[in-house]
Amino acid sequence: MLRSAPFETPVAAGDPHRAGAAPLRRSDSLDAALDSLCGFLDRHARLFVLTGAGCSTGSGIPDYRDADGNWKRTPPVNFKDFMGSAAVRQRYWARSFVGWPRFSRASPNTAHHALAVLERQDRVNLLVTQNVDGLHQAAGSRRVIDLHGRIDRVRCTDCGATLPRATLQEELLRSNPEWHAVPGQTAPDGDADIAEGSFENFVVPGCAHCGGELKPDVVFFGESVPRAWVEQAMRGLERADAMLVVGSSLMVYSGYRFVQAAVRTGKPVAAINVGRTRADELLTVKVSGPCAETLSALIESR
Ligand SMILES: [Zn+2]
């Protein structure tokens, strides 16, 4: 059995299912879970950290999934659809164009800063993030693998040339001067909700070098994470004593496989996540609370 510490069922403070129920005291169960997490850190010196969307919600970047791991919104664009259809690319870039200004202004929150502190204390062996926002690096973390790429970079799907997303934004603005004022909401991958059927006039520039199709330098749904990144991450996990999941429901296999690998090699896994994760049965410690509050309480208690 891997469970060496009390196992928290996902019903502590912060559970949205409790909205409307009697208010929780800063619950004994959350405090107990925090104590378990402190103990976990005391027992395991070098952590392999995996972070997901829940880490960035405190920076105003919304999560993809609800507390049960289901989609909150329309699932993001699929790789095959993007590559196969000019209309899908128009729609993608129009939404991205509208969402970008707000997304690009996002700054790290307490969760990012706390993880950077843990790295400076030499407690974090490697941080692998499923987020594409670059906020761990902005907070000062150095040993980071962006497992799903970076939204602040654009890559040509033909010649491989890259350019900063901010540069493309200027070009999109020049090509679509009537579009800048369209309001929208930001989504986790930096796009925005805008009315359907209004994309056909949106001009999508090609690669400046070869005229090829441009794609954000992120791993789309239906696309594989580059093998070299996975292998590098696995080597980081091998060198770690334990794994800490922060703000991921682990519904996507690209992240879940690291929990499987940790368990296979006898490394205990702790998780901080609002709501359930796909790996709840495999966890040694589970804190069902928001990442920022939990991590800052953890740092303060040390
Ligand atoms: Zn090109």
mmCIF file of C-alpha atoms and ligand atoms in Angstrom:
data_model
loop_
_atom_site.group_PDB
_atom_site.id
_atom_site.type_symbol
_atom_site.label_atom_id
_atom_site.label_comp_id
_atom_site.label_asym_id
_atom_site.label_seq_id
_atom_site.Cartn_x
_atom_site.Cartn_y
_atom_site.Cartn_z
ATOM 1 C CA MET A 1 0.000 0.000 0.000
ATOM 2 C CA LEU A 2 1.252 3.453 -0.879
ATOM 3 C CA ARG A 3 -0.956 5.333 1.506
ATOM 4 C CA SER A 4 1.350 6.199 4.338
ATOM 5 C CA ALA A 5 -0.562 9.283 5.441
ATOM 6 C CA PRO A 6 -4.233 10.081 6.066
ATOM 7 C CA PHE A 7 -6.113 10.285 2.811
ATOM 8 C CA GLU A 8 -8.275 13.321 2.306
ATOM 9 C CA THR A 9 -11.458 12.734 0.407
ATOM 10 C CA PRO A 10 -12.241 15.648 -1.938
ATOM 11 C CA VAL A 11 -14.772 17.432 0.263
ATOM 12 C CA ALA A 12 -12.660 19.981 2.119
ATOM 13 C CA ALA A 13 -13.039 23.772 2.062
ATOM 14 C CA GLY A 14 -13.080 25.199 -1.412
ATOM 15 C CA ASP A 15 -15.209 22.444 -2.845
ATOM 16 C CA PRO A 16 -17.679 24.233 -5.145
ATOM 17 C CA HIS A 17 -20.251 21.525 -4.448
ATOM 18 C CA ARG A 18 -20.582 22.995 -0.993
ATOM 19 C CA ALA A 19 -21.807 26.338 -2.264
ATOM 20 C CA GLY A 20 -25.059 27.063 -0.454
ATOM 21 C CA ALA A 21 -24.316 24.534 2.277
ATOM 22 C CA ALA A 22 -23.527 25.587 5.847
ATOM 23 C CA PRO A 23 -20.290 27.624 5.798
ATOM 24 C CA LEU A 24 -17.226 25.604 6.628
ATOM 25 C CA ARG A 25 -14.973 26.683 9.417
ATOM 26 C CA ARG A 26 -11.459 26.751 8.050
ATOM 27 C CA SER A 27 -12.145 23.133 8.272
ATOM 28 C CA ASP A 28 -10.397 20.652 10.484
ATOM 29 C CA SER A 29 -10.188 18.398 7.468
ATOM 30 C CA LEU A 30 -8.316 21.028 5.440
ATOM 31 C CA ASP A 31 -5.942 21.695 8.322
ATOM 32 C CA ALA A 32 -5.355 17.962 8.692
ATOM 33 C CA ALA A 33 -4.687 17.680 4.975
ATOM 34 C CA LEU A 34 -2.204 20.567 5.169
ATOM 35 C CA ASP A 35 -0.446 18.852 8.069
ATOM 36 C CA SER A 36 -0.224 15.703 5.977
ATOM 37 C CA LEU A 37 1.273 17.692 3.120
ATOM 38 C CA CYS A 38 3.853 19.295 5.438
ATOM 39 C CA GLY A 39 4.770 15.835 6.656
ATOM 40 C CA PHE A 40 5.049 14.665 3.069
ATOM 41 C CA LEU A 41 7.526 17.476 2.312
ATOM 42 C CA ASP A 42 9.496 16.678 5.449
ATOM 43 C CA ARG A 43 9.827 13.052 4.453
ATOM 44 C CA HIS A 44 10.720 13.644 0.796
ATOM 45 C CA ALA A 45 13.494 16.118 0.078
ATOM 46 C CA ARG A 46 13.419 16.364 -3.713
ATOM 47 C CA LEU A 47 10.149 16.804 -5.499
ATOM 48 C CA PHE A 48 9.091 16.288 -9.070
ATOM 49 C CA VAL A 49 6.290 18.834 -9.487
ATOM 50 C CA LEU A 50 3.541 18.652 -12.102
ATOM 51 C CA THR A 51 1.296 21.690 -12.468
ATOM 52 C CA GLY A 52 -1.940 22.252 -14.359
ATOM 53 C CA ALA A 53 -4.559 24.891 -15.049
ATOM 54 C CA GLY A 54 -5.565 25.186 -11.369
ATOM 55 C CA CYS A 55 -2.190 26.791 -10.709
ATOM 56 C CA SER A 56 -2.993 29.700 -13.033
ATOM 57 C CA THR A 57 -6.637 30.380 -12.134
ATOM 58 C CA GLY A 58 -5.381 32.832 -9.488
ATOM 59 C CA SER A 59 -3.776 34.783 -12.339
ATOM 60 C CA GLY A 60 -7.116 35.224 -14.088
ATOM 61 C CA ILE A 61 -6.615 32.374 -16.554
ATOM 62 C CA PRO A 62 -9.688 30.159 -16.221
ATOM 63 C CA ASP A 63 -9.595 26.401 -15.780
ATOM 64 C CA TYR A 64 -10.779 24.014 -18.493
ATOM 65 C CA ARG A 65 -12.601 21.637 -16.200
ATOM 66 C CA ASP A 66 -15.023 21.665 -13.285
ATOM 67 C CA ALA A 67 -14.554 19.920 -9.931
ATOM 68 C CA ASP A 68 -15.624 16.599 -11.442
ATOM 69 C CA GLY A 69 -13.096 16.844 -14.237
ATOM 70 C CA ASN A 70 -15.670 17.627 -16.932
ATOM 71 C CA TRP A 71 -15.308 20.338 -19.570
ATOM 72 C CA LYS A 72 -16.572 23.717 -18.383
ATOM 73 C CA ARG A 73 -16.576 25.059 -21.905
ATOM 74 C CA THR A 74 -16.408 23.831 -25.453
ATOM 75 C CA PRO A 75 -13.302 21.620 -25.623
ATOM 76 C CA PRO A 76 -10.343 23.436 -27.180
ATOM 77 C CA VAL A 77 -9.496 23.099 -30.845
ATOM 78 C CA ASN A 78 -8.270 19.749 -32.071
ATOM 79 C CA PHE A 79 -4.974 19.429 -33.976
ATOM 80 C CA LYS A 80 -6.438 17.587 -36.960
ATOM 81 C CA ASP A 81 -9.244 20.111 -37.334
ATOM 82 C CA PHE A 82 -6.787 22.999 -37.125
ATOM 83 C CA MET A 83 -4.456 21.581 -39.766
ATOM 84 C CA GLY A 84 -7.274 20.400 -42.011
ATOM 85 C CA SER A 85 -9.515 23.439 -42.233
ATOM 86 C CA ALA A 86 -8.848 27.072 -43.137
ATOM 87 C CA ALA A 87 -12.149 28.008 -41.445
ATOM 88 C CA VAL A 88 -11.032 26.409 -38.162
ATOM 89 C CA ARG A 89 -7.741 28.315 -38.337
ATOM 90 C CA GLN A 90 -9.596 31.571 -39.012
ATOM 91 C CA ARG A 91 -11.817 30.910 -36.022
ATOM 92 C CA TYR A 92 -8.846 29.981 -33.826
ATOM 93 C CA TRP A 93 -6.751 33.031 -34.700
ATOM 94 C CA ALA A 94 -9.708 35.432 -34.464
ATOM 95 C CA ARG A 95 -10.454 34.210 -30.932
ATOM 96 C CA SER A 96 -6.771 34.199 -30.043
ATOM 97 C CA PHE A 97 -6.394 37.740 -31.389
ATOM 98 C CA VAL A 98 -9.209 39.010 -29.184
ATOM 99 C CA GLY A 99 -8.099 37.081 -26.073
ATOM 100 C CA TRP A 100 -4.379 37.824 -26.356
ATOM 101 C CA PRO A 101 -4.130 41.313 -24.805
ATOM 102 C CA ARG A 102 -5.695 40.125 -21.552
ATOM 103 C CA PHE A 103 -3.848 36.806 -21.551
ATOM 104 C CA SER A 104 -0.477 38.459 -22.180
ATOM 105 C CA ARG A 105 -0.955 40.743 -19.171
ATOM 106 C CA ALA A 106 -1.431 37.844 -16.728
ATOM 107 C CA SER A 107 1.156 37.739 -13.967
ATOM 108 C CA PRO A 108 2.238 34.972 -11.570
ATOM 109 C CA ASN A 109 0.192 34.410 -8.424
ATOM 110 C CA THR A 110 1.037 33.081 -4.970
ATOM 111 C CA ALA A 111 1.069 29.490 -6.231
ATOM 112 C CA HIS A 112 3.771 30.242 -8.837
ATOM 113 C CA HIS A 113 5.792 32.261 -6.320
ATOM 114 C CA ALA A 114 5.571 29.539 -3.662
ATOM 115 C CA LEU A 115 6.829 26.900 -6.114
ATOM 116 C CA ALA A 116 9.710 29.210 -7.089
ATOM 117 C CA VAL A 117 10.557 29.545 -3.376
ATOM 118 C CA LEU A 118 10.583 25.751 -3.027
ATOM 119 C CA GLU A 119 12.953 25.542 -5.999
ATOM 120 C CA ARG A 120 15.295 28.116 -4.434
ATOM 121 C CA GLN A 121 15.237 25.993 -1.273
ATOM 122 C CA ASP A 122 16.424 23.137 -3.493
ATOM 123 C CA ARG A 123 13.248 21.167 -2.842
ATOM 124 C CA VAL A 124 12.117 21.043 -6.469
ATOM 125 C CA ASN A 125 14.132 18.774 -8.704
ATOM 126 C CA LEU A 126 12.089 19.589 -11.803
ATOM 127 C CA LEU A 127 8.793 21.328 -12.477
ATOM 128 C CA VAL A 128 6.772 20.041 -15.417
ATOM 129 C CA THR A 129 3.806 22.196 -16.359
ATOM 130 C CA GLN A 130 0.804 21.481 -18.534
ATOM 131 C CA ASN A 131 0.201 25.233 -18.694
ATOM 132 C CA VAL A 132 1.350 27.209 -21.697
ATOM 133 C CA ASP A 133 1.383 30.646 -20.031
ATOM 134 C CA GLY A 134 5.054 30.846 -18.941
ATOM 135 C CA LEU A 135 4.057 32.062 -15.467
ATOM 136 C CA HIS A 136 6.375 29.675 -13.579
ATOM 137 C CA GLN A 137 9.377 31.197 -15.342
ATOM 138 C CA ALA A 138 7.959 34.681 -14.752
ATOM 139 C CA ALA A 139 7.851 33.843 -11.024
ATOM 140 C CA GLY A 140 11.499 32.788 -11.081
ATOM 141 C CA SER A 141 11.367 28.992 -11.472
ATOM 142 C CA ARG A 142 14.306 27.840 -13.594
ATOM 143 C CA ARG A 143 14.025 24.062 -13.841
ATOM 144 C CA VAL A 144 10.828 24.001 -15.897
ATOM 145 C CA ILE A 145 9.611 21.866 -18.782
ATOM 146 C CA ASP A 146 6.688 23.344 -20.700
ATOM 147 C CA LEU A 147 5.121 20.001 -21.543
ATOM 148 C CA HIS A 148 2.451 21.505 -23.786
ATOM 149 C CA GLY A 149 4.592 24.281 -25.268
ATOM 150 C CA ARG A 150 4.310 28.045 -24.979
ATOM 151 C CA ILE A 151 1.464 30.271 -26.106
ATOM 152 C CA ASP A 152 3.815 33.263 -26.396
ATOM 153 C CA ARG A 153 5.508 31.634 -29.406
ATOM 154 C CA VAL A 154 4.224 30.850 -32.903
ATOM 155 C CA ARG A 155 5.694 28.211 -35.204
ATOM 156 C CA CYS A 156 5.422 27.646 -38.949
ATOM 157 C CA THR A 157 4.067 24.148 -39.580
ATOM 158 C CA ASP A 158 6.064 23.933 -42.835
ATOM 159 C CA CYS A 159 9.567 25.359 -42.242
ATOM 160 C CA GLY A 160 9.595 25.376 -38.437
ATOM 161 C CA ALA A 161 10.465 29.082 -38.135
ATOM 162 C CA THR A 162 9.284 30.656 -34.885
ATOM 163 C CA LEU A 163 8.241 34.160 -33.979
ATOM 164 C CA PRO A 164 6.992 35.808 -30.796
ATOM 165 C CA ARG A 165 3.210 35.728 -30.431
ATOM 166 C CA ALA A 166 3.367 39.469 -29.693
ATOM 167 C CA THR A 167 4.848 40.064 -33.164
ATOM 168 C CA LEU A 168 2.036 38.116 -34.789
ATOM 169 C CA GLN A 169 -0.469 40.147 -32.776
ATOM 170 C CA GLU A 170 0.816 43.339 -34.437
ATOM 171 C CA GLU A 171 0.482 41.731 -37.825
ATOM 172 C CA LEU A 172 -3.028 40.470 -37.065
ATOM 173 C CA LEU A 173 -3.973 43.975 -36.004
ATOM 174 C CA ARG A 174 -2.615 45.451 -39.248
ATOM 175 C CA SER A 175 -4.456 42.821 -41.285
ATOM 176 C CA ASN A 176 -7.729 43.117 -39.337
ATOM 177 C CA PRO A 177 -8.046 46.754 -38.245
ATOM 178 C CA GLU A 178 -11.777 46.482 -37.543
ATOM 179 C CA TRP A 179 -11.326 43.636 -35.036
ATOM 180 C CA HIS A 180 -9.529 45.211 -32.093
ATOM 181 C CA ALA A 181 -12.596 46.367 -30.195
ATOM 182 C CA VAL A 182 -14.482 43.057 -30.074
ATOM 183 C CA PRO A 183 -15.011 42.140 -26.429
ATOM 184 C CA GLY A 184 -14.552 38.577 -25.243
ATOM 185 C CA GLN A 185 -13.673 36.353 -22.335
ATOM 186 C CA THR A 186 -10.287 34.763 -21.920
ATOM 187 C CA ALA A 187 -9.997 30.983 -22.136
ATOM 188 C CA PRO A 188 -7.211 28.781 -20.705
ATOM 189 C CA ASP A 189 -5.304 28.694 -23.983
ATOM 190 C CA GLY A 190 -5.503 32.436 -24.464
ATOM 191 C CA ASP A 191 -8.409 32.710 -26.844
ATOM 192 C CA ALA A 192 -11.794 34.309 -26.259
ATOM 193 C CA ASP A 193 -15.461 33.636 -26.823
ATOM 194 C CA ILE A 194 -16.816 35.599 -29.735
ATOM 195 C CA ALA A 195 -19.956 35.165 -31.787
ATOM 196 C CA GLU A 196 -19.965 32.219 -34.153
ATOM 197 C CA GLY A 197 -20.212 32.931 -37.860
ATOM 198 C CA SER A 198 -18.170 36.132 -37.700
ATOM 199 C CA PHE A 199 -14.790 34.717 -38.649
ATOM 200 C CA GLU A 200 -14.943 34.439 -42.414
ATOM 201 C CA ASN A 201 -13.469 37.888 -43.002
ATOM 202 C CA PHE A 202 -10.651 37.438 -40.512
ATOM 203 C CA VAL A 203 -7.288 37.549 -42.325
ATOM 204 C CA VAL A 204 -4.727 34.981 -41.134
ATOM 205 C CA PRO A 205 -1.195 35.776 -42.339
ATOM 206 C CA GLY A 206 1.121 32.956 -43.440
ATOM 207 C CA CYS A 207 4.766 32.397 -42.504
ATOM 208 C CA ALA A 208 6.966 35.351 -43.576
ATOM 209 C CA HIS A 209 9.650 32.911 -44.809
ATOM 210 C CA CYS A 210 7.717 30.275 -46.726
ATOM 211 C CA GLY A 211 4.038 31.236 -46.655
ATOM 212 C CA GLY A 212 3.228 28.130 -44.591
ATOM 213 C CA GLU A 213 0.473 27.856 -41.976
ATOM 214 C CA LEU A 214 1.278 29.343 -38.583
ATOM 215 C CA LYS A 215 0.330 27.525 -35.407
ATOM 216 C CA PRO A 216 0.742 28.547 -31.785
ATOM 217 C CA ASP A 217 3.758 26.656 -30.421
ATOM 218 C CA VAL A 218 1.578 24.599 -28.106
ATOM 219 C CA VAL A 219 0.558 20.966 -28.128
ATOM 220 C CA PHE A 220 -3.055 20.846 -29.275
ATOM 221 C CA PHE A 221 -5.556 18.230 -28.205
ATOM 222 C CA GLY A 222 -5.045 15.260 -30.492
ATOM 223 C CA GLU A 223 -1.362 16.091 -30.906
ATOM 224 C CA SER A 224 1.484 14.229 -29.193
ATOM 225 C CA VAL A 225 3.861 15.798 -26.720
ATOM 226 C CA PRO A 226 7.362 15.635 -28.290
ATOM 227 C CA ARG A 227 9.096 12.467 -27.094
ATOM 228 C CA ALA A 228 12.275 14.327 -26.060
ATOM 229 C CA TRP A 229 10.289 16.449 -23.579
ATOM 230 C CA VAL A 230 8.640 13.395 -22.064
ATOM 231 C CA GLU A 231 11.986 11.601 -21.728
ATOM 232 C CA GLN A 232 13.587 14.644 -20.112
ATOM 233 C CA ALA A 233 10.671 14.872 -17.680
ATOM 234 C CA MET A 234 10.881 11.139 -16.877
ATOM 235 C CA ARG A 235 14.596 11.523 -16.066
ATOM 236 C CA GLY A 236 13.646 14.317 -13.659
ATOM 237 C CA LEU A 237 11.100 12.037 -12.031
ATOM 238 C CA GLU A 238 13.715 9.276 -11.669
ATOM 239 C CA ARG A 239 15.973 11.645 -9.726
ATOM 240 C CA ALA A 240 13.169 12.790 -7.421
ATOM 241 C CA ASP A 241 12.046 11.262 -4.127
ATOM 242 C CA ALA A 242 8.363 11.998 -4.588
ATOM 243 C CA MET A 243 5.867 13.718 -6.845
ATOM 244 C CA LEU A 244 3.652 16.729 -6.117
ATOM 245 C CA VAL A 245 0.706 17.528 -8.400
ATOM 246 C CA VAL A 246 -0.527 21.128 -8.232
ATOM 247 C CA GLY A 247 -3.829 22.159 -9.811
ATOM 248 C CA SER A 248 -4.359 19.355 -12.288
ATOM 249 C CA SER A 249 -7.269 16.948 -12.550
ATOM 250 C CA LEU A 250 -4.851 14.656 -14.468
ATOM 251 C CA MET A 251 -7.578 13.927 -17.008
ATOM 252 C CA VAL A 252 -5.073 14.344 -19.827
ATOM 253 C CA TYR A 253 -2.783 11.353 -20.269
ATOM 254 C CA SER A 254 0.289 13.538 -20.886
ATOM 255 C CA GLY A 255 0.245 14.402 -17.182
ATOM 256 C CA TYR A 256 -1.349 11.257 -15.767
ATOM 257 C CA ARG A 257 1.460 9.077 -17.139
ATOM 258 C CA PHE A 258 3.922 10.691 -14.694
ATOM 259 C CA VAL A 259 1.751 9.628 -11.756
ATOM 260 C CA GLN A 260 1.658 6.114 -13.189
ATOM 261 C CA ALA A 261 5.453 6.145 -13.554
ATOM 262 C CA ALA A 262 5.925 7.468 -10.015
ATOM 263 C CA VAL A 263 3.674 4.772 -8.557
ATOM 264 C CA ARG A 264 5.381 2.069 -10.641
ATOM 265 C CA THR A 265 8.756 3.035 -9.190
ATOM 266 C CA GLY A 266 7.512 3.297 -5.612
ATOM 267 C CA LYS A 267 7.564 7.098 -5.356
ATOM 268 C CA PRO A 268 4.704 8.561 -3.322
ATOM 269 C CA VAL A 269 2.454 11.189 -4.902
ATOM 270 C CA ALA A 270 0.692 14.136 -3.244
ATOM 271 C CA ALA A 271 -1.809 16.433 -4.941
ATOM 272 C CA ILE A 272 -3.349 19.840 -4.350
ATOM 273 C CA ASN A 273 -6.461 20.271 -6.455
ATOM 274 C CA VAL A 274 -9.983 21.601 -6.085
ATOM 275 C CA GLY A 275 -12.155 18.614 -6.887
ATOM 276 C CA ARG A 276 -11.289 15.107 -7.856
ATOM 277 C CA THR A 277 -8.342 13.932 -9.904
ATOM 278 C CA ARG A 278 -8.020 10.878 -12.104
ATOM 279 C CA ALA A 279 -5.368 9.591 -9.689
ATOM 280 C CA ASP A 280 -7.195 10.052 -6.362
ATOM 281 C CA GLU A 281 -6.838 6.357 -5.524
ATOM 282 C CA LEU A 282 -3.085 6.485 -6.103
ATOM 283 C CA LEU A 283 -2.358 9.488 -3.884
ATOM 284 C CA THR A 284 -0.571 9.403 -0.560
ATOM 285 C CA VAL A 285 -1.804 12.892 0.358
ATOM 286 C CA LYS A 286 -4.623 14.885 -1.207
ATOM 287 C CA VAL A 287 -5.476 18.491 -0.367
ATOM 288 C CA SER A 288 -8.800 19.526 -1.881
ATOM 289 C CA GLY A 289 -8.191 23.240 -1.816
ATOM 290 C CA PRO A 290 -7.059 26.099 -4.041
ATOM 291 C CA CYS A 291 -3.379 25.954 -5.030
ATOM 292 C CA ALA A 292 -2.416 29.500 -4.037
ATOM 293 C CA GLU A 293 -3.838 29.366 -0.495
ATOM 294 C CA THR A 294 -2.576 25.850 0.132
ATOM 295 C CA LEU A 295 0.966 26.503 -1.099
ATOM 296 C CA SER A 296 1.291 29.798 0.754
ATOM 297 C CA ALA A 297 0.088 28.130 3.974
ATOM 298 C CA LEU A 298 2.652 25.411 3.324
ATOM 299 C CA ILE A 299 5.515 27.901 2.875
ATOM 300 C CA GLU A 300 4.467 29.883 5.966
ATOM 301 C CA SER A 301 4.355 26.743 8.102
ATOM 302 C CA ARG A 302 7.912 25.800 7.265
HETATM 303 ZN ZN ZN B 1 7.586 28.793 -42.858
#
